[in-house]
Amino acid sequence: MTIENENLTRLTLDGKEIILIGTAHVSKQSADLVKEVIEAEKPDSVCIELDDQRYKSIVEGEQWKETDIFKIIKEKKATLLLMNLAISSFQKRLAKEFGTNAGQEMLQGIESAKEVGADLVLADRNIQITFSRIWHNVGFWGKCKLLMEIILSIFDDESISEEELEKLKSQDMLNGMLKDFTESFPKLKTPLIDERDQYLSQKIKEAPGDKVVAVLGAAHVPGIREEIHKEHDLKALTELPPKSIVPKIIGWSIPALIIAIIAYTFYSNPDAGIQQTLSWVLWTGSLSALGTTLAFGHPLAIVTAFLAAPIAALHPLIAAGWFAGLVQAYFKRPNVRDFENLSEDILSVKGFWNNKVTRILLTVVFANIGSSMGTFIGGADIARLFFQNL
C-alpha cells in the first residue's frame, strides 16, 4: 500500500528509494503518520533526527540522577547545560499544551523500526557540536544576546495560538525557539539549519538497504531535498571550530591595560589610584553579587561572587560564577529528588528557581553576567579617573 500525504517527500537516488516524513515535534498527528508510513512501506532503514545523546535521553529518560554538578561547573559546562534545559523546557511546554509528548514522533519511529525489523539510523549531528559551532559563529555580543534570549525564554509562559502552532509545524524546534535571534544574526542559520541539512542528507543517503524512511522536522525537508544530491564530508561537519587567537589577545590585553592604568595612576597620584581600585572592586564585585542574589544564591555564594569577581575579571581563564556556583553547590547540594523533579520543574519559572540543580546553574550564569557588566562599567570608570588625573 502506497501512502500519499502532503508531509511526505519521495525521492529516488542511485536506485535507492528514500521517503522523507516532515513532522512537527509537538504533533500527535505526526507520530500517527510515522507509524502508518513505516508499517506500510516496511523500509530497510529508518533514519531519525536524533543524535546518540538525545536518543539515550528520549529512550532511557533524562538520567539526571547521574549528573555530577561539581564536575559540570569545573568543566565550564554550566551555561551549556542551562541552555539545554531552557530549550527542553520550551519543547515540553509546547508538548504539554497540545496534549502530546516532546519527541513523540521520534519515539514512534524507533518503535516502528523495531516492529518491521528495519535498521535504526541516528542521523542528526551531536547537539554539543551544533552548539559549539553556533557559539563560535556569533561573536562576543552575539553570545551575550543568545544567552539572554535563552534565559528570557524561561519566563515566557504565554499560551500558543492555533495559528502559531501551524507555523511551528514548519519549523525546526531549535530554530523555532531562536527565530528572532536568527533574524538578527543570519550567520546562525548555517550551523543550526544548513549544516544539519547536509549532515542529515549524507546519513540518510548512506543508510543501509534499498528503501529508507527518514523522520525529520518539517523545516529540514526542503534543504535535504537539495543537499541529498551532493556529497558531504561528515568529518568536516563534526569538527569543533578552531579557537581564534583574537579573543585570547583581547582577554589578556584588557586586564593588562586596566592593571597598567591603575599602576601608573598609583605612581602619579596614589589617591586617584585608590579611587580606581575601589571603583573596580565595587563595580565588578557588586554586580556579580547582585547576579548571584537574583539567582537566589546562598549568602556565602553571594559573598564569594563579590570577593572573586574583582580578581576573576582580570584573569581570562577563571570566572566569578564558577566559584559562586561551587559554594552554592556545597551548601545547597542537590539531592536525588531534585534531579528526579528536574524534568517537571523546568516547565515553570518558579521551578527553575526552586530546584537546587537549576539554581546552581543560574548562580553560575548570573554571577558571570554581573561580573562582565561590572568589568565594562568599572573599566570605563577607571579610564575616566585616569584622564581626569593626567
mmCIF file of C-alpha atoms in Angstrom, residues 63-64 66-85 128 321-322 325-326 329 334 339 342 357-358 360-362 364-365:
data_model
loop_
_atom_site.group_PDB
_atom_site.id
_atom_site.type_symbol
_atom_site.label_atom_id
_atom_site.label_comp_id
_atom_site.label_asym_id
_atom_site.label_seq_id
_atom_site.Cartn_x
_atom_site.Cartn_y
_atom_site.Cartn_z
ATOM 1 C CA GLN A 63 19.477 10.396 33.557
ATOM 2 C CA TRP A 64 19.741 13.448 35.817
ATOM 3 C CA GLU A 66 23.892 10.524 37.395
ATOM 4 C CA THR A 67 24.808 14.197 36.951
ATOM 5 C CA ASP A 68 27.858 15.421 38.851
ATOM 6 C CA ILE A 69 27.083 19.116 39.323
ATOM 7 C CA PHE A 70 30.575 19.890 40.640
ATOM 8 C CA LYS A 71 32.117 18.317 37.524
ATOM 9 C CA ILE A 72 29.836 20.374 35.272
ATOM 10 C CA ILE A 73 30.968 23.629 36.913
ATOM 11 C CA LYS A 74 34.656 22.659 36.851
ATOM 12 C CA GLU A 75 34.433 21.683 33.174
ATOM 13 C CA LYS A 76 32.793 25.054 32.365
ATOM 14 C CA LYS A 77 29.608 23.392 31.090
ATOM 15 C CA ALA A 78 27.083 25.144 33.363
ATOM 16 C CA THR A 79 25.983 27.609 30.667
ATOM 17 C CA LEU A 80 25.622 24.837 28.088
ATOM 18 C CA LEU A 81 23.533 22.720 30.468
ATOM 19 C CA LEU A 82 21.305 25.708 31.310
ATOM 20 C CA MET A 83 20.793 26.306 27.563
ATOM 21 C CA ASN A 84 19.854 22.651 27.066
ATOM 22 C CA LEU A 85 17.386 22.775 29.945
ATOM 23 C CA GLN A 128 27.001 19.687 21.592
ATOM 24 C CA GLY A 321 30.410 32.390 38.640
ATOM 25 C CA TRP A 322 32.413 29.178 38.925
ATOM 26 C CA GLY A 325 28.440 28.064 41.830
ATOM 27 C CA LEU A 326 30.768 25.701 43.688
ATOM 28 C CA ALA A 329 26.554 23.511 45.289
ATOM 29 C CA PRO A 334 21.071 18.777 45.085
ATOM 30 C CA PHE A 339 17.233 15.524 39.860
ATOM 31 C CA LEU A 342 14.040 18.435 37.163
ATOM 32 C CA VAL A 357 20.173 21.969 40.283
ATOM 33 C CA THR A 358 18.927 24.830 38.117
ATOM 34 C CA ILE A 360 23.228 26.378 40.872
ATOM 35 C CA LEU A 361 23.352 26.838 37.096
ATOM 36 C CA LEU A 362 21.573 30.198 37.381
ATOM 37 C CA VAL A 364 26.997 30.471 37.790
ATOM 38 C CA VAL A 365 25.498 32.244 34.776
#
